[in-house]
C-alpha cells in the first residue's frame, strides 16, 4: 500500500498567515492526489483534485502544488471558517490511502 | 444537485450484522463507482471498497474482506454496505462517497455518514 505521510499533525495560524500542509507519498502517484476539509460532525468536502485543480465552489485562497512526491495544500490569508481537519488522498493505486490529517486552528 | 443520503445511526450487538444504505440522487447512479470509507472516533479515514452499480462489480480493501459486503439496487439508486460479525473495532462512522474523474480519481460527493455503535 502507498503510505501518505502528512504534516504537521496540527497547527495554529493567524488570519494573516499563509498556511501550508504537506503530504509525502511513499512512491510516485502521478498527481492522483486530492485534498479534503472535514468539520466536526460532518463529512469530508473536496477542495483540490488532480493535485492542483480547485473543486467547484472552493475559494481561490486554496491551492495545491507538487514537488517530486511531496504534495502541498496552501491556504492564503485563511478565514476563521477554514478551521477543521484536512486530509490528503492518493487514488493512484488500490487501496486508496489517506494522510493522517492536519488539524487547523485559526486564531 | 448530487446528493447522497445515508440511513440513520445504528446500535447493534457484538456478533450481529448491520446493513446501511446510501441513496443517490441528482446523477446517473449506474455511471459512477460508489465507495465506502470508515472513520473511527478521533481517527482518520480508511477505505473499505467500491461497487460499480452499473454491473455490480466490487473491489475490497483486503482488510475488510469478509467484514464488508457491498451491493446496489439500480431501481432505487441505493447502495448498501453490510457489516458482519461486528466487534467493538467496527464502531465507527461510515461514509459513502461518489468517485469523480478528471485526469485522476477523487471523491467529489459524500454522504453525511452513519454512526454504527457496537455494544452489548
Coordinates of N, CA and C in Angstrom, one line a residue:
Chain A
X1 N 0.8 -1.2 0.0 CA 0.0 0.0 0.0 C 0.9 1.3 0.0
X2 N 0.4 2.3 -0.7 CA 1.2 3.6 -0.7 C 0.9 4.3 0.6
X3 N 2.0 4.7 1.3 CA 1.8 5.5 2.5 C 1.8 7.0 2.2
X4 N 0.9 7.7 2.8 CA 0.9 9.1 2.7 C 1.2 9.8 4.0
X5 N 2.4 10.4 4.1 CA 2.9 11.0 5.3 C 2.5 12.4 5.4
X6 N 1.6 12.8 6.2 CA 1.0 14.1 6.2 C 1.6 14.9 7.4
X7 N 1.9 16.2 7.2 CA 2.4 17.0 8.3 C 2.0 18.5 8.0
X8 N 1.9 19.3 9.1 CA 2.0 18.8 10.5 C 0.7 18.1 11.0
X9 N 0.8 17.5 12.1 CA -0.5 16.9 12.7 C -1.5 18.0 13.1
X10 N -1.0 19.1 13.6 CA -1.8 20.2 13.9 C -1.1 21.5 13.8
X11 N -1.8 22.6 13.6 CA -1.2 23.9 13.6 C -2.2 24.9 13.9
X12 N -1.7 26.0 14.5 CA -2.5 27.2 14.9 C -1.9 28.3 14.0
X13 N -2.8 29.0 13.3 CA -2.3 30.1 12.4 C -3.2 31.3 12.6
X14 N -2.6 32.4 12.3 CA -3.4 33.7 12.3 C -4.0 33.9 10.9
X15 N -4.9 34.9 10.9 CA -5.7 35.1 9.7 C -4.8 35.8 8.6
X16 N -3.6 36.3 9.0 CA -2.7 37.0 8.1 C -1.7 36.0 7.5
X17 N -1.6 34.8 8.0 CA -0.6 33.9 7.5 C -0.9 33.2 6.2
X18 N 0.1 32.5 5.7 CA -0.1 31.5 4.6 C 0.1 30.2 5.3
X19 N -0.9 29.3 5.2 CA -0.9 28.0 5.8 C -0.5 27.0 4.8
X20 N 0.4 26.1 5.1 CA 0.9 25.1 4.2 C 0.8 23.7 4.9
X21 N 0.2 22.8 4.3 CA 0.0 21.4 4.7 C 0.7 20.5 3.7
X22 N 1.4 19.5 4.1 CA 2.1 18.7 3.1 C 1.8 17.2 3.2
X23 N 1.8 16.5 2.1 CA 1.7 15.0 2.1 C 2.8 14.5 1.2
X24 N 3.5 13.6 1.8 CA 4.6 12.9 1.0 C 4.2 11.5 0.7
X25 N 4.2 11.1 -0.5 CA 3.8 9.8 -0.9 C 5.0 8.9 -0.9
X26 N 4.8 7.6 -0.6 CA 5.9 6.7 -0.4 C 6.5 6.2 -1.8
X27 N 5.7 6.6 -2.9 CA 6.2 6.3 -4.2 C 5.4 7.3 -5.1
X28 N 5.8 7.3 -6.4 CA 5.1 8.2 -7.3 C 3.6 7.9 -7.5
X29 N 2.8 9.0 -7.5 CA 1.4 8.8 -7.6 C 0.8 9.6 -8.8
X30 N 1.6 10.1 -9.6 CA 1.2 10.7 -10.9 C 0.1 11.8 -10.7
X31 N 0.2 12.5 -9.7 CA -0.8 13.6 -9.4 C -2.2 13.1 -9.1
X32 N -2.3 11.8 -8.8 CA -3.7 11.3 -8.3 C -3.8 11.6 -6.9
X33 N -3.9 12.9 -6.6 CA -3.9 13.4 -5.2 C -5.0 14.4 -5.0
X34 N -5.8 14.2 -4.0 CA -6.8 15.2 -3.7 C -6.8 15.6 -2.2
X35 N -7.4 16.7 -2.0 CA -7.4 17.3 -0.6 C -8.8 17.5 -0.1
X36 N -9.1 17.3 1.1 CA -10.4 17.4 1.7 C -10.4 18.1 3.0
X37 N -11.5 18.8 3.3 CA -11.6 19.5 4.6 C -12.8 18.8 5.3
X38 N -12.6 18.6 6.6 CA -13.7 18.0 7.4 C -13.9 18.8 8.6
X39 N -15.1 19.2 8.8 CA -15.5 19.9 10.1 C -16.2 18.9 11.0
X40 N -16.2 19.3 12.3 CA -16.7 18.3 13.3 C -18.1 17.9 13.0
X41 N -18.3 16.6 13.0 CA -19.6 16.0 12.8 C -20.1 16.0 11.4
X42 N -19.2 16.4 10.5 CA -19.6 16.5 9.0 C -18.7 15.5 8.2
X43 N -19.2 15.3 7.0 CA -18.4 14.5 6.0 C -17.3 15.4 5.4
X44 N -16.2 14.8 5.0 CA -15.1 15.5 4.3 C -15.7 16.1 3.0
X45 N -15.1 17.3 2.7 CA -15.5 18.0 1.4 C -14.3 18.2 0.5
X46 N -14.5 17.9 -0.7 CA -13.4 18.0 -1.7 C -13.0 19.5 -1.9
X47 N -11.7 19.7 -1.8 CA -11.1 21.0 -2.0 C -10.3 21.1 -3.4
X48 N -9.4 20.1 -3.5 CA -8.5 20.1 -4.6 C -8.5 18.7 -5.2
X49 N -8.4 18.6 -6.5 CA -8.3 17.3 -7.2 C -7.2 17.3 -8.2
X50 N -6.7 16.2 -8.6 CA -5.6 16.1 -9.6 C -4.4 17.0 -9.1
X51 N -4.2 17.1 -7.8 CA -3.1 17.8 -7.2 C -3.2 19.3 -7.2
X52 N -3.7 19.9 -8.3 CA -3.7 21.3 -8.4 C -5.0 22.0 -8.8
X53 N -6.0 21.2 -9.1 CA -7.3 21.7 -9.6 C -8.3 22.0 -8.5
X54 N -8.8 23.2 -8.5 CA -9.7 23.7 -7.5 C -11.1 23.1 -7.7
X55 N -11.7 22.5 -6.7 CA -13.1 21.9 -6.9 C -14.1 23.1 -7.0
X56 N -15.2 22.8 -7.6 CA -16.3 23.8 -7.8 C -16.7 24.4 -6.4
X57 N -16.8 25.7 -6.4 CA -17.3 26.4 -5.2 C -16.2 26.6 -4.1
X58 N -15.0 26.1 -4.3 CA -14.0 26.3 -3.3 C -13.3 27.6 -3.5
X59 N -13.1 28.4 -2.5 CA -12.5 29.7 -2.6 C -11.1 29.7 -3.2
X60 N -10.7 30.7 -3.9 CA -9.4 30.7 -4.6 C -8.2 30.9 -3.6
X61 N -8.5 31.1 -2.4 CA -7.4 31.1 -1.4 C -6.8 29.7 -1.1
X62 N -7.5 28.7 -1.6 CA -6.9 27.3 -1.5 C -6.2 27.0 -2.8
X63 N -5.0 26.4 -2.7 CA -4.3 26.0 -3.9 C -3.5 24.7 -3.6
X64 N -3.2 24.0 -4.6 CA -2.4 22.8 -4.5 C -1.2 22.8 -5.4
X65 N -0.1 22.1 -4.9 CA 1.1 22.0 -5.7 C 1.8 20.7 -5.5
X66 N 2.8 20.5 -6.3 CA 3.6 19.3 -6.1 C 5.1 19.6 -6.3
X67 N 5.9 18.9 -5.5 CA 7.4 18.9 -5.7 C 7.9 17.5 -5.5
X68 N 8.2 16.9 -6.6 CA 8.6 15.5 -6.5 C 7.4 14.6 -6.0
X69 N 7.6 13.9 -5.0 CA 6.5 13.1 -4.4 C 5.8 13.8 -3.2
X70 N 6.2 15.0 -3.0 CA 5.5 15.8 -1.9 C 4.5 16.8 -2.5
X71 N 3.3 16.7 -1.9 CA 2.2 17.5 -2.4 C 1.8 18.5 -1.2
X72 N 1.4 19.7 -1.6 CA 1.1 20.7 -0.7 C -0.2 21.3 -0.9
X73 N -0.9 21.6 0.2 CA -2.1 22.4 0.2 C -1.8 23.8 0.8
X74 N -2.1 24.9 0.1 CA -1.8 26.2 0.7 C -3.1 26.9 0.8
X75 N -3.2 27.6 2.0 CA -4.3 28.5 2.2 C -3.8 29.9 2.4
X76 N -4.1 30.8 1.5 CA -3.6 32.1 1.6 C -4.6 33.0 2.3
X77 N -4.1 33.7 3.4 CA -5.0 34.5 4.2 C -6.3 33.8 4.6
X78 N -6.1 32.7 5.4 CA -7.2 31.9 5.8 C -8.3 32.7 6.6
X79 N -9.5 32.2 6.5 CA -10.6 32.7 7.2 C -10.9 31.8 8.4
X80 N -11.6 32.4 9.4 CA -12.0 31.6 10.6 C -12.7 30.3 10.2
X81 N -13.5 30.4 9.1 CA -14.3 29.2 8.7 C -13.4 28.1 8.1
X82 N -12.1 28.4 7.9 CA -11.2 27.3 7.4 C -10.7 26.4 8.5
X83 N -11.1 26.6 9.7 CA -10.7 25.7 10.8 C -11.3 24.3 10.5
X84 N -10.6 23.3 10.8 CA -11.1 21.9 10.6 C -9.9 21.0 10.4
X85 N -10.2 19.8 10.0 CA -9.2 18.8 9.7 C -9.0 18.6 8.2
X86 N -7.8 18.6 7.8 CA -7.5 18.5 6.3 C -6.9 17.1 6.1
X87 N -7.3 16.5 5.0 CA -6.8 15.2 4.6 C -6.3 15.2 3.2
X88 N -5.2 14.5 2.9 CA -4.9 14.2 1.5 C -5.3 12.8 1.2
X89 N -5.5 12.5 -0.1 CA -5.9 11.1 -0.5 C -5.1 10.8 -1.8
X90 N -4.5 9.6 -1.8 CA -3.9 9.2 -3.1 C -4.8 8.2 -3.7
X91 N -5.1 8.3 -5.0 CA -6.0 7.4 -5.6 C -5.3 6.7 -6.8
X92 N -3.9 6.7 -6.8 CA -3.1 6.2 -7.9 C -3.2 4.6 -7.9
X93 N -3.2 4.1 -6.7 CA -3.3 2.6 -6.6 C -4.3 2.2 -5.6
X94 N -4.7 0.9 -5.7 CA -5.7 0.3 -4.7 C -4.9 -0.4 -3.6
X95 N -5.2 -0.2 -2.4 CA -6.3 0.7 -1.9 C -5.9 2.1 -1.9
X96 N -6.9 3.0 -2.1 CA -6.6 4.4 -1.9 C -6.3 4.7 -0.5
X97 N -5.4 5.6 -0.2 CA -4.9 5.8 1.2 C -4.9 7.3 1.5
X98 N -5.4 7.6 2.7 CA -5.4 8.9 3.2 C -4.2 9.3 4.1
X99 N -3.9 10.5 4.1 CA -3.0 11.0 5.1 C -3.7 11.0 6.5
X100 N -2.9 11.1 7.5 CA -3.4 11.0 8.9 C -4.2 12.2 9.3
X101 N -4.1 13.3 8.5 CA -4.9 14.5 8.8 C -4.1 15.6 9.5
X102 N -4.5 16.8 9.3 CA -3.9 18.0 9.9 C -5.0 18.8 10.5
X103 N -5.0 19.1 11.8 CA -6.0 19.9 12.5 C -5.6 21.3 12.4
X104 N -6.4 22.2 11.8 CA -6.0 23.6 11.7 C -6.9 24.4 12.6
X105 N -6.3 25.2 13.4 CA -7.0 26.2 14.2 C -6.6 27.6 13.8
X106 N -7.6 28.4 13.6 CA -7.3 29.8 13.3 C -7.5 30.7 14.5
X107 N -6.5 31.5 14.7 CA -6.6 32.4 15.9 C -6.7 33.9 15.5
Chain B
X1 N -29.1 18.7 -8.0 CA -27.8 18.6 -7.5 C -27.5 17.2 -6.9
X2 N -26.3 16.8 -7.0 CA -25.9 15.5 -6.5 C -26.1 15.4 -5.0
X3 N -26.8 14.4 -4.5 CA -26.9 14.1 -3.1 C -26.8 12.6 -2.8
X4 N -26.1 12.4 -1.7 CA -26.0 11.0 -1.1 C -26.6 11.0 0.3
X5 N -27.8 10.4 0.4 CA -28.5 10.4 1.7 C -28.3 9.0 2.4
X6 N -27.6 9.0 3.5 CA -27.4 7.8 4.2 C -28.4 7.5 5.3
X7 N -28.6 6.2 5.7 CA -29.5 5.8 6.7 C -29.1 6.3 8.1
X8 N -29.9 6.1 9.0 CA -29.7 6.6 10.4 C -28.7 5.8 11.2
X9 N -28.4 6.3 12.4 CA -27.4 5.7 13.3 C -27.9 4.3 13.7
X10 N -27.0 3.4 14.0 CA -27.3 2.1 14.4 C -26.6 1.7 15.7
X11 N -27.3 1.1 16.6 CA -26.8 0.5 17.8 C -27.0 -1.0 17.7
X12 N -25.9 -1.8 17.6 CA -26.0 -3.2 17.4 C -25.2 -4.0 18.4
X13 N -25.5 -5.2 18.5 CA -24.8 -6.1 19.5 C -23.6 -6.8 18.8
X14 N -22.6 -7.1 19.7 CA -21.5 -7.8 19.2 C -21.9 -9.1 18.6
X15 N -21.3 -9.5 17.4 CA -21.6 -10.7 16.8 C -22.7 -10.6 15.7
X16 N -23.4 -9.5 15.7 CA -24.5 -9.4 14.8 C -24.0 -8.7 13.5
X17 N -25.0 -8.4 12.6 CA -24.7 -7.8 11.4 C -25.5 -6.5 11.3
X18 N -25.1 -5.6 10.4 CA -25.9 -4.4 10.1 C -25.7 -4.0 8.7
X19 N -26.8 -3.5 8.1 CA -26.8 -3.1 6.7 C -27.2 -1.6 6.7
X20 N -26.3 -0.8 6.1 CA -26.6 0.6 6.0 C -26.7 1.0 4.5
X21 N -27.4 2.1 4.3 CA -27.7 2.4 2.9 C -27.3 3.8 2.6
X22 N -27.2 4.1 1.2 CA -26.8 5.3 0.7 C -27.6 5.6 -0.6
X23 N -28.6 6.5 -0.5 CA -29.4 6.7 -1.6 C -28.9 7.9 -2.4
X24 N -28.7 7.7 -3.7 CA -28.1 8.7 -4.6 C -29.2 9.4 -5.4
X25 N -29.0 10.7 -5.6 CA -29.9 11.4 -6.5 C -29.1 12.5 -7.2
X26 N -29.7 13.0 -8.3 CA -29.1 14.1 -9.0 C -28.1 13.7 -10.0
X27 N -27.9 12.4 -10.2 CA -27.0 12.0 -11.3 C -27.4 10.6 -11.7
X28 N -26.7 10.1 -12.7 CA -27.0 8.7 -13.2 C -26.3 7.7 -12.3
X29 N -27.0 7.0 -11.4 CA -26.4 6.2 -10.4 C -25.6 5.1 -11.0
X30 N -25.9 4.6 -12.1 CA -25.2 3.4 -12.7 C -23.9 3.8 -13.4
X31 N -23.6 5.1 -13.4 CA -22.4 5.5 -14.2 C -21.2 5.8 -13.3
X32 N -21.3 5.8 -12.0 CA -20.2 6.2 -11.2 C -20.0 5.1 -10.1
X33 N -18.7 4.8 -9.8 CA -18.4 4.0 -8.7 C -18.9 4.6 -7.4
X34 N -19.3 3.8 -6.5 CA -19.6 4.2 -5.1 C -18.6 3.6 -4.2
X35 N -18.0 4.4 -3.4 CA -17.0 3.9 -2.4 C -17.5 4.1 -1.0
X36 N -16.9 3.3 -0.1 CA -17.3 3.3 1.3 C -16.0 3.6 2.1
X37 N -16.1 4.4 3.1 CA -15.0 4.8 3.9 C -15.3 4.8 5.4
X38 N -14.4 4.3 6.2 CA -14.6 4.2 7.6 C -13.8 5.2 8.4
X39 N -14.4 5.8 9.4 CA -13.8 6.7 10.3 C -14.1 6.4 11.8
X40 N -13.1 5.9 12.5 CA -13.3 5.6 13.9 C -13.1 6.9 14.7
X41 N -13.8 7.0 15.8 CA -13.7 8.2 16.6 C -12.3 8.7 16.8
X42 N -12.1 10.0 16.5 CA -10.8 10.6 16.7 C -9.7 10.1 15.7
X43 N -10.1 9.2 14.8 CA -9.1 8.7 13.9 C -9.3 9.2 12.5
X44 N -8.4 8.8 11.6 CA -8.5 9.2 10.2 C -9.5 8.4 9.4
X45 N -9.2 8.4 8.1 CA -10.1 7.8 7.2 C -9.5 6.5 6.6
X46 N -10.3 5.5 6.4 CA -9.9 4.2 5.9 C -10.8 3.7 4.8
X47 N -10.2 3.4 3.7 CA -11.1 3.0 2.5 C -11.5 1.5 2.7
X48 N -12.8 1.2 2.5 CA -13.3 -0.1 2.6 C -13.4 -0.8 1.3
X49 N -14.0 -0.1 0.3 CA -14.2 -0.8 -1.0 C -15.1 0.0 -1.9
X50 N -15.3 -0.5 -3.1 CA -16.2 0.2 -4.0 C -17.1 -0.8 -4.7
X51 N -18.2 -0.3 -5.3 CA -19.1 -1.0 -6.1 C -19.4 -0.2 -7.3
X52 N -19.5 -0.8 -8.5 CA -19.9 -0.1 -9.7 C -21.4 -0.5 -9.9
X53 N -22.4 0.3 -9.6 CA -23.8 -0.1 -9.7 C -24.2 -0.5 -11.1
X54 N -23.5 -0.1 -12.1 CA -23.9 -0.4 -13.5 C -23.9 -1.9 -13.7
X55 N -22.9 -2.6 -13.1 CA -22.8 -4.1 -13.3 C -22.6 -4.9 -12.0
X56 N -22.6 -4.2 -10.9 CA -22.4 -4.8 -9.6 C -21.0 -5.2 -9.2
X57 N -20.0 -4.9 -10.1 CA -18.6 -5.2 -9.8 C -18.2 -4.6 -8.5
X58 N -17.4 -5.3 -7.7 CA -16.9 -4.8 -6.4 C -15.4 -5.0 -6.3
X59 N -14.8 -4.2 -5.4 CA -13.4 -4.5 -5.0 C -13.3 -4.0 -3.6
X60 N -12.6 -4.8 -2.8 CA -12.5 -4.5 -1.4 C -11.0 -4.3 -0.9
X61 N -10.9 -3.5 0.1 CA -9.6 -3.4 0.8 C -9.5 -4.8 1.5
X62 N -8.3 -5.4 1.3 CA -8.1 -6.8 1.9 C -8.5 -6.8 3.4
X63 N -8.3 -5.7 4.1 CA -8.5 -5.7 5.5 C -10.0 -5.9 5.8
X64 N -10.9 -5.6 4.8 CA -12.3 -5.7 5.0 C -12.9 -6.9 4.3
X65 N -12.1 -7.7 3.7 CA -12.6 -9.0 3.1 C -13.3 -9.8 4.2
X66 N -14.5 -10.2 3.9 CA -15.3 -11.0 4.9 C -16.0 -10.2 5.9
X67 N -15.6 -8.9 6.0 CA -16.3 -8.0 7.0 C -17.4 -7.2 6.3
X68 N -17.1 -6.7 5.2 CA -18.0 -5.8 4.5 C -18.5 -6.4 3.2
X69 N -19.7 -6.3 2.9 CA -20.3 -6.7 1.6 C -21.1 -5.6 1.0
X70 N -20.7 -5.2 -0.3 CA -21.3 -4.1 -1.0 C -22.3 -4.6 -2.0
X71 N -23.4 -3.9 -2.0 CA -24.4 -4.2 -3.0 C -25.1 -2.9 -3.5
X72 N -25.8 -3.0 -4.6 CA -26.5 -1.8 -5.1 C -27.8 -2.2 -5.8
X73 N -28.8 -1.4 -5.6 CA -30.1 -1.6 -6.2 C -30.4 -0.5 -7.2
X74 N -30.3 -0.8 -8.5 CA -30.4 0.2 -9.5 C -31.8 0.8 -9.6
X75 N -32.8 0.0 -9.2 CA -34.2 0.5 -9.3 C -34.5 1.7 -8.3
X76 N -33.7 1.7 -7.2 CA -33.9 2.7 -6.2 C -32.7 3.6 -6.1
X77 N -31.7 3.4 -6.9 CA -30.5 4.2 -6.9 C -29.9 4.2 -5.5
X78 N -29.8 3.0 -4.9 CA -29.3 2.9 -3.5 C -28.2 1.9 -3.4
X79 N -27.1 2.3 -2.7 CA -26.0 1.4 -2.5 C -26.1 1.0 -1.0
X80 N -25.7 -0.2 -0.8 CA -25.7 -0.8 0.6 C -24.4 -1.3 1.0
X81 N -24.1 -1.3 2.3 CA -23.0 -2.0 2.8 C -23.4 -2.8 4.1
X82 N -23.2 -4.1 4.0 CA -23.4 -4.9 5.2 C -22.1 -5.2 5.9
X83 N -22.2 -5.1 7.2 CA -21.0 -5.4 8.0 C -21.4 -6.6 8.9
X84 N -20.6 -7.6 9.0 CA -20.9 -8.8 9.7 C -19.9 -9.1 10.8
X85 N -20.4 -10.0 11.7 CA -19.6 -10.4 12.9 C -19.0 -9.2 13.6
X86 N -19.9 -8.3 14.0 CA -19.5 -7.0 14.5 C -18.8 -7.1 15.8
X87 N -17.7 -6.3 16.0 CA -17.0 -6.2 17.3 C -16.9 -4.7 17.6
X88 N -16.3 -4.4 18.7 CA -16.1 -3.0 19.1 C -15.2 -2.3 18.1
X89 N -14.4 -3.0 17.4 CA -13.5 -2.3 16.4 C -14.3 -1.8 15.2
X90 N -15.5 -2.3 15.1 CA -16.3 -1.8 14.0 C -17.2 -0.6 14.3
X91 N -17.1 -0.2 15.6 CA -17.8 1.1 16.0 C -17.1 2.2 15.3
X92 N -17.8 3.0 14.5 CA -17.2 4.0 13.6 C -18.3 4.7 12.9
X93 N -17.9 5.8 12.2 CA -18.8 6.4 11.2 C -18.4 5.9 9.8
X94 N -19.4 5.6 9.1 CA -19.2 5.0 7.7 C -19.8 6.0 6.7
X95 N -19.0 6.3 5.8 CA -19.4 7.3 4.7 C -19.5 6.5 3.4
X96 N -20.5 6.9 2.6 CA -20.4 6.6 1.1 C -19.9 7.8 0.4
X97 N -19.3 7.6 -0.7 CA -18.7 8.7 -1.5 C -18.7 8.3 -3.0
X98 N -19.1 9.2 -3.8 CA -19.1 9.0 -5.2 C -17.7 9.3 -5.8
X99 N -17.2 8.4 -6.7 CA -15.9 8.6 -7.3 C -16.0 9.5 -8.5
X100 N -15.4 10.7 -8.5 CA -15.3 11.6 -9.6 C -14.1 11.3 -10.4
X101 N -14.1 11.8 -11.7 CA -12.9 11.5 -12.5 C -12.7 12.7 -13.4
X102 N -11.4 13.1 -13.5 CA -10.9 14.1 -14.4 C -9.7 13.5 -15.1
X103 N -8.5 13.9 -14.7 CA -7.4 13.2 -15.1 C -7.1 12.1 -14.1
X104 N -7.4 12.3 -12.9 CA -7.3 11.3 -11.8 C -8.7 11.0 -11.2
X105 N -8.6 10.4 -10.1 CA -9.9 10.0 -9.4 C -9.9 10.7 -8.0
X106 N -11.1 11.0 -7.6 CA -11.3 11.7 -6.3 C -12.7 11.5 -5.8
X107 N -13.0 11.7 -4.6 CA -14.3 11.6 -4.0 C -15.0 13.0 -4.1
X108 N -15.9 13.2 -5.0 CA -16.5 14.5 -5.2 C -17.7 14.8 -4.4
X109 N -18.4 13.7 -4.0 CA -19.6 13.9 -3.2 C -19.6 12.8 -2.1
X110 N -20.0 13.2 -0.9 CA -20.0 12.3 0.2 C -21.4 12.3 0.9
X111 N -21.8 11.1 1.4 CA -22.9 11.1 2.3 C -22.6 11.7 3.6
X112 N -23.6 11.9 4.4 CA -23.5 12.6 5.7 C -22.8 11.6 6.8
X113 N -22.8 10.4 6.5 CA -22.2 9.4 7.4 C -23.2 8.7 8.3
X114 N -22.9 7.5 8.6 CA -23.7 6.7 9.5 C -22.9 6.2 10.7
X115 N -23.3 6.6 11.9 CA -22.6 6.1 13.1 C -23.1 4.8 13.5
X116 N -22.2 3.8 13.5 CA -22.5 2.4 14.0 C -21.8 2.2 15.3
X117 N -22.6 1.9 16.3 CA -22.1 1.6 17.6 C -22.3 0.2 18.0
X118 N -21.2 -0.5 18.3 CA -21.4 -2.0 18.6 C -21.2 -2.1 20.1
X119 N -22.3 -2.5 20.8 CA -22.3 -2.6 22.2 C -23.3 -3.5 22.7
X120 N -23.0 -4.3 23.8 CA -24.0 -5.2 24.3 C -24.9 -4.5 25.3

